[in-house]
mmCIF file of C-alpha atoms in Angstrom:
data_model
loop_
_atom_site.group_PDB
_atom_site.id
_atom_site.type_symbol
_atom_site.label_atom_id
_atom_site.label_comp_id
_atom_site.label_asym_id
_atom_site.label_seq_id
_atom_site.Cartn_x
_atom_site.Cartn_y
_atom_site.Cartn_z
ATOM 1 C CA MET A 805 0.000 0.000 0.000
ATOM 2 C CA LEU A 806 1.379 3.343 -1.012
ATOM 3 C CA VAL A 807 0.281 6.473 0.833
ATOM 4 C CA SER A 808 1.348 10.059 1.069
ATOM 5 C CA PHE A 809 2.294 11.601 4.393
ATOM 6 C CA PHE A 810 2.188 15.263 3.425
ATOM 7 C CA SER A 811 -0.591 17.391 2.040
ATOM 8 C CA ASN A 812 -1.556 21.041 2.046
ATOM 9 C CA ILE A 813 -4.094 20.553 4.846
ATOM 10 C CA GLU A 814 -3.531 22.847 7.819
ATOM 11 C CA SER A 815 -1.824 21.533 10.909
ATOM 12 C CA GLU A 816 -3.616 20.907 14.147
ATOM 13 C CA GLY A 817 -0.910 22.075 16.594
ATOM 14 C CA SER A 818 1.515 19.976 18.591
ATOM 15 C CA VAL A 819 1.647 17.314 21.300
ATOM 16 C CA GLU A 820 4.232 15.978 23.722
ATOM 17 C CA VAL A 821 5.159 12.352 23.003
ATOM 18 C CA GLU A 822 6.966 9.718 25.059
ATOM 19 C CA ILE A 823 8.430 6.670 23.306
ATOM 20 C CA THR A 824 9.952 3.649 25.033
ATOM 21 C CA PHE A 825 11.882 0.888 23.291
ATOM 22 C CA LEU A 826 13.585 -1.787 25.382
ATOM 23 C CA GLU A 827 15.175 0.256 28.215
ATOM 24 C CA ASN A 828 15.398 3.523 26.275
ATOM 25 C CA LYS A 829 12.997 6.453 26.483
ATOM 26 C CA ALA A 830 12.630 9.755 24.636
ATOM 27 C CA VAL A 831 10.222 12.642 25.263
ATOM 28 C CA PHE A 832 9.749 15.311 22.600
ATOM 29 C CA SER A 833 7.240 17.540 20.801
ATOM 30 C CA ALA A 834 5.494 16.391 17.639
ATOM 31 C CA PHE A 835 3.760 18.463 14.991
ATOM 32 C CA VAL A 836 0.197 17.167 14.505
ATOM 33 C CA ASP A 837 -0.841 17.089 10.868
ATOM 34 C CA SER A 838 -4.074 15.779 9.397
ATOM 35 C CA GLY A 839 -2.171 15.425 6.097
ATOM 36 C CA ASN A 840 0.051 12.660 7.520
ATOM 37 C CA LEU A 841 -1.732 9.711 5.908
ATOM 38 C CA ALA A 842 1.037 7.105 6.116
ATOM 39 C CA VAL A 843 0.007 3.706 7.503
ATOM 40 C CA ASP A 844 1.838 0.545 8.484
ATOM 41 C CA PRO A 845 0.854 -1.973 5.778
ATOM 42 C CA MET A 846 1.016 -4.854 8.284
ATOM 43 C CA ASP A 847 -1.587 -3.623 10.776
ATOM 44 C CA MET A 848 -2.868 -0.383 9.195
ATOM 45 C CA SER A 849 -1.807 1.708 12.207
ATOM 46 C CA PRO A 850 -0.902 5.376 11.590
ATOM 47 C CA VAL A 851 2.796 6.229 11.220
ATOM 48 C CA LEU A 852 4.614 8.645 13.545
ATOM 49 C CA LEU A 853 7.541 10.017 11.554
ATOM 50 C CA ILE A 854 10.518 10.799 13.830
ATOM 51 C CA LYS A 855 13.784 12.600 13.161
ATOM 52 C CA LYS A 856 16.930 10.509 13.023
ATOM 53 C CA ASP A 857 18.383 12.157 16.174
ATOM 54 C CA ILE A 858 15.374 10.984 18.216
ATOM 55 C CA ALA A 859 15.725 7.496 16.735
ATOM 56 C CA LYS A 860 19.402 7.428 17.750
ATOM 57 C CA ASN A 861 18.378 8.025 21.383
ATOM 58 C CA ILE A 862 16.100 4.978 21.572
ATOM 59 C CA LEU A 863 16.906 2.510 18.760
ATOM 60 C CA PRO A 864 19.969 0.393 17.947
ATOM 61 C CA GLU A 865 22.037 1.889 15.098
ATOM 62 C CA ASN A 866 21.620 -1.223 12.928
ATOM 63 C CA ILE A 867 17.840 -0.684 12.902
ATOM 64 C CA ILE A 868 18.205 2.970 11.910
ATOM 65 C CA ASP A 869 20.600 2.147 9.073
ATOM 66 C CA LEU A 870 18.844 -1.151 8.284
ATOM 67 C CA CYS A 871 22.151 -3.009 8.359
ATOM 68 C CA ASN A 872 23.389 -6.063 10.281
ATOM 69 C CA ILE A 873 19.814 -7.147 10.920
ATOM 70 C CA ASP A 874 21.091 -10.665 11.625
ATOM 71 C CA MET A 875 22.832 -9.278 14.730
ATOM 72 C CA LEU A 876 19.495 -8.274 16.287
ATOM 73 C CA GLU A 877 17.573 -10.464 18.680
ATOM 74 C CA ARG A 878 14.590 -12.256 17.159
ATOM 75 C CA ARG A 879 12.138 -10.300 19.365
ATOM 76 C CA VAL A 880 13.516 -7.047 17.905
ATOM 77 C CA LYS A 881 13.639 -8.274 14.275
ATOM 78 C CA LYS A 882 9.925 -9.063 14.396
ATOM 79 C CA ARG A 883 9.192 -5.406 15.175
ATOM 80 C CA ILE A 884 10.898 -3.928 12.101
ATOM 81 C CA ARG A 885 8.658 -2.671 9.295
ATOM 82 C CA LEU A 886 9.190 -1.223 5.843
ATOM 83 C CA ILE A 887 6.832 1.711 5.322
ATOM 84 C CA PRO A 888 6.141 2.665 1.679
ATOM 85 C CA ILE A 889 5.300 6.334 1.199
ATOM 86 C CA SER A 890 4.861 8.862 -1.552
ATOM 87 C CA LYS A 891 6.642 12.164 -1.054
ATOM 88 C CA ASN A 892 6.810 14.972 -3.595
ATOM 89 C CA GLY A 893 5.664 12.612 -6.328
ATOM 90 C CA ALA A 894 8.381 10.004 -5.644
ATOM 91 C CA THR A 895 8.124 6.636 -3.934
ATOM 92 C CA HIS A 896 10.226 6.017 -0.805
ATOM 93 C CA VAL A 897 10.501 3.202 1.714
ATOM 94 C CA LEU A 898 11.179 4.172 5.323
ATOM 95 C CA VAL A 899 12.478 1.957 8.117
ATOM 96 C CA GLY A 900 9.758 1.480 10.710
ATOM 97 C CA ILE A 901 9.610 -0.118 14.143
ATOM 98 C CA LYS A 902 6.999 -1.002 16.719
ATOM 99 C CA ALA A 903 7.970 0.643 20.018
ATOM 100 C CA ASP A 904 7.161 -0.816 23.429
ATOM 101 C CA THR A 905 4.943 2.174 24.114
ATOM 102 C CA VAL A 906 4.067 5.501 22.539
ATOM 103 C CA LYS A 907 2.246 7.904 24.831
ATOM 104 C CA VAL A 908 0.736 11.326 24.287
ATOM 105 C CA ILE A 909 1.216 13.607 27.286
ATOM 106 C CA ASN A 910 -1.375 16.232 28.210
ATOM 107 C CA GLY A 911 -0.341 18.069 31.364
ATOM 108 C CA GLU A 912 -0.071 15.438 34.080
ATOM 109 C CA LYS A 913 -2.067 12.863 32.100
ATOM 110 C CA SER A 914 -0.697 10.506 29.481
ATOM 111 C CA GLU A 915 -2.412 8.076 27.164
ATOM 112 C CA GLU A 916 -0.927 5.268 25.107
ATOM 113 C CA ILE A 917 -1.631 5.390 21.375
ATOM 114 C CA LYS A 918 -1.170 2.803 18.646
ATOM 115 C CA VAL A 919 1.311 3.947 15.992
ATOM 116 C CA THR A 920 4.276 2.610 14.076
ATOM 117 C CA LEU A 921 7.453 4.699 14.187
ATOM 118 C CA ALA A 922 9.172 5.565 10.912
ATOM 119 C CA ILE A 923 12.611 7.144 10.745
ATOM 120 C CA ASP A 924 13.140 10.243 8.605
ATOM 121 C CA LYS A 925 16.736 9.978 7.399
ATOM 122 C CA GLU A 926 16.371 12.913 5.002
ATOM 123 C CA GLY A 927 16.198 15.558 7.729
ATOM 124 C CA GLY A 928 12.672 16.941 7.421
ATOM 125 C CA THR A 929 11.935 20.085 9.431
ATOM 126 C CA PHE A 930 8.381 19.330 10.659
ATOM 127 C CA GLY A 931 7.832 22.993 11.487
ATOM 128 C CA GLY A 932 10.678 22.952 14.015
ATOM 129 C CA TYR A 933 9.360 19.881 15.893
ATOM 130 C CA GLN A 934 11.062 16.499 16.361
ATOM 131 C CA ALA A 935 8.327 14.404 14.762
ATOM 132 C CA LEU A 936 5.250 14.420 12.569
ATOM 133 C CA MET A 937 2.212 12.987 14.392
ATOM 134 C CA PRO A 938 -0.710 11.691 12.333
ATOM 135 C CA SER A 939 -3.922 13.255 13.611
ATOM 136 C CA ALA A 940 -5.630 9.885 13.075
ATOM 137 C CA ALA A 941 -3.553 8.468 15.937
ATOM 138 C CA LEU A 942 -5.068 10.987 18.356
ATOM 139 C CA GLU A 943 -8.759 10.412 17.508
ATOM 140 C CA ASN A 944 -9.478 8.451 20.695
ATOM 141 C CA ALA A 945 -6.896 10.039 23.005
ATOM 142 C CA PHE A 946 -8.177 11.627 26.208
ATOM 143 C CA LEU A 947 -11.829 10.818 25.595
#
Protein backbone atom coordinates (compact mmCIF):
# COMPACT_ATOMS: atom_id res chain seq x y z
CA MET A 1 0.00 0.00 0.00
CA LEU A 2 1.38 3.34 -1.01
CA VAL A 3 0.28 6.47 0.83
CA SER A 4 1.35 10.06 1.07
CA PHE A 5 2.29 11.60 4.39
CA PHE A 6 2.19 15.26 3.43
CA SER A 7 -0.59 17.39 2.04
CA ASN A 8 -1.56 21.04 2.05
CA ILE A 9 -4.09 20.55 4.85
CA GLU A 10 -3.53 22.85 7.82
CA SER A 11 -1.82 21.53 10.91
CA GLU A 12 -3.62 20.91 14.15
CA GLY A 13 -0.91 22.07 16.59
CA SER A 14 1.51 19.98 18.59
CA VAL A 15 1.65 17.31 21.30
CA GLU A 16 4.23 15.98 23.72
CA VAL A 17 5.16 12.35 23.00
CA GLU A 18 6.97 9.72 25.06
CA ILE A 19 8.43 6.67 23.31
CA THR A 20 9.95 3.65 25.03
CA PHE A 21 11.88 0.89 23.29
CA LEU A 22 13.58 -1.79 25.38
CA GLU A 23 15.18 0.26 28.21
CA ASN A 24 15.40 3.52 26.27
CA LYS A 25 13.00 6.45 26.48
CA ALA A 26 12.63 9.76 24.64
CA VAL A 27 10.22 12.64 25.26
CA PHE A 28 9.75 15.31 22.60
CA SER A 29 7.24 17.54 20.80
CA ALA A 30 5.49 16.39 17.64
CA PHE A 31 3.76 18.46 14.99
CA VAL A 32 0.20 17.17 14.50
CA ASP A 33 -0.84 17.09 10.87
CA SER A 34 -4.07 15.78 9.40
CA GLY A 35 -2.17 15.43 6.10
CA ASN A 36 0.05 12.66 7.52
CA LEU A 37 -1.73 9.71 5.91
CA ALA A 38 1.04 7.11 6.12
CA VAL A 39 0.01 3.71 7.50
CA ASP A 40 1.84 0.54 8.48
CA PRO A 41 0.85 -1.97 5.78
CA MET A 42 1.02 -4.85 8.28
CA ASP A 43 -1.59 -3.62 10.78
CA MET A 44 -2.87 -0.38 9.19
CA SER A 45 -1.81 1.71 12.21
CA PRO A 46 -0.90 5.38 11.59
CA VAL A 47 2.80 6.23 11.22
CA LEU A 48 4.61 8.65 13.54
CA LEU A 49 7.54 10.02 11.55
CA ILE A 50 10.52 10.80 13.83
CA LYS A 51 13.78 12.60 13.16
CA LYS A 52 16.93 10.51 13.02
CA ASP A 53 18.38 12.16 16.17
CA ILE A 54 15.37 10.98 18.22
CA ALA A 55 15.72 7.50 16.73
CA LYS A 56 19.40 7.43 17.75
CA ASN A 57 18.38 8.03 21.38
CA ILE A 58 16.10 4.98 21.57
CA LEU A 59 16.91 2.51 18.76
CA PRO A 60 19.97 0.39 17.95
CA GLU A 61 22.04 1.89 15.10
CA ASN A 62 21.62 -1.22 12.93
CA ILE A 63 17.84 -0.68 12.90
CA ILE A 64 18.20 2.97 11.91
CA ASP A 65 20.60 2.15 9.07
CA LEU A 66 18.84 -1.15 8.28
CA CYS A 67 22.15 -3.01 8.36
CA ASN A 68 23.39 -6.06 10.28
CA ILE A 69 19.81 -7.15 10.92
CA ASP A 70 21.09 -10.66 11.62
CA MET A 71 22.83 -9.28 14.73
CA LEU A 72 19.49 -8.27 16.29
CA GLU A 73 17.57 -10.46 18.68
CA ARG A 74 14.59 -12.26 17.16
CA ARG A 75 12.14 -10.30 19.37
CA VAL A 76 13.52 -7.05 17.91
CA LYS A 77 13.64 -8.27 14.28
CA LYS A 78 9.92 -9.06 14.40
CA ARG A 79 9.19 -5.41 15.17
CA ILE A 80 10.90 -3.93 12.10
CA ARG A 81 8.66 -2.67 9.30
CA LEU A 82 9.19 -1.22 5.84
CA ILE A 83 6.83 1.71 5.32
CA PRO A 84 6.14 2.66 1.68
CA ILE A 85 5.30 6.33 1.20
CA SER A 86 4.86 8.86 -1.55
CA LYS A 87 6.64 12.16 -1.05
CA ASN A 88 6.81 14.97 -3.59
CA GLY A 89 5.66 12.61 -6.33
CA ALA A 90 8.38 10.00 -5.64
CA THR A 91 8.12 6.64 -3.93
CA HIS A 92 10.23 6.02 -0.81
CA VAL A 93 10.50 3.20 1.71
CA LEU A 94 11.18 4.17 5.32
CA VAL A 95 12.48 1.96 8.12
CA GLY A 96 9.76 1.48 10.71
CA ILE A 97 9.61 -0.12 14.14
CA LYS A 98 7.00 -1.00 16.72
CA ALA A 99 7.97 0.64 20.02
CA ASP A 100 7.16 -0.82 23.43
CA THR A 101 4.94 2.17 24.11
CA VAL A 102 4.07 5.50 22.54
CA LYS A 103 2.25 7.90 24.83
CA VAL A 104 0.74 11.33 24.29
CA ILE A 105 1.22 13.61 27.29
CA ASN A 106 -1.37 16.23 28.21
CA GLY A 107 -0.34 18.07 31.36
CA GLU A 108 -0.07 15.44 34.08
CA LYS A 109 -2.07 12.86 32.10
CA SER A 110 -0.70 10.51 29.48
CA GLU A 111 -2.41 8.08 27.16
CA GLU A 112 -0.93 5.27 25.11
CA ILE A 113 -1.63 5.39 21.38
CA LYS A 114 -1.17 2.80 18.65
CA VAL A 115 1.31 3.95 15.99
CA THR A 116 4.28 2.61 14.08
CA LEU A 117 7.45 4.70 14.19
CA ALA A 118 9.17 5.57 10.91
CA ILE A 119 12.61 7.14 10.75
CA ASP A 120 13.14 10.24 8.60
CA LYS A 121 16.74 9.98 7.40
CA GLU A 122 16.37 12.91 5.00
CA GLY A 123 16.20 15.56 7.73
CA GLY A 124 12.67 16.94 7.42
CA THR A 125 11.93 20.08 9.43
CA PHE A 126 8.38 19.33 10.66
CA GLY A 127 7.83 22.99 11.49
CA GLY A 128 10.68 22.95 14.02
CA TYR A 129 9.36 19.88 15.89
CA GLN A 130 11.06 16.50 16.36
CA ALA A 131 8.33 14.40 14.76
CA LEU A 132 5.25 14.42 12.57
CA MET A 133 2.21 12.99 14.39
CA PRO A 134 -0.71 11.69 12.33
CA SER A 135 -3.92 13.26 13.61
CA ALA A 136 -5.63 9.88 13.07
CA ALA A 137 -3.55 8.47 15.94
CA LEU A 138 -5.07 10.99 18.36
CA GLU A 139 -8.76 10.41 17.51
CA ASN A 140 -9.48 8.45 20.70
CA ALA A 141 -6.90 10.04 23.01
CA PHE A 142 -8.18 11.63 26.21
CA LEU A 143 -11.83 10.82 25.60
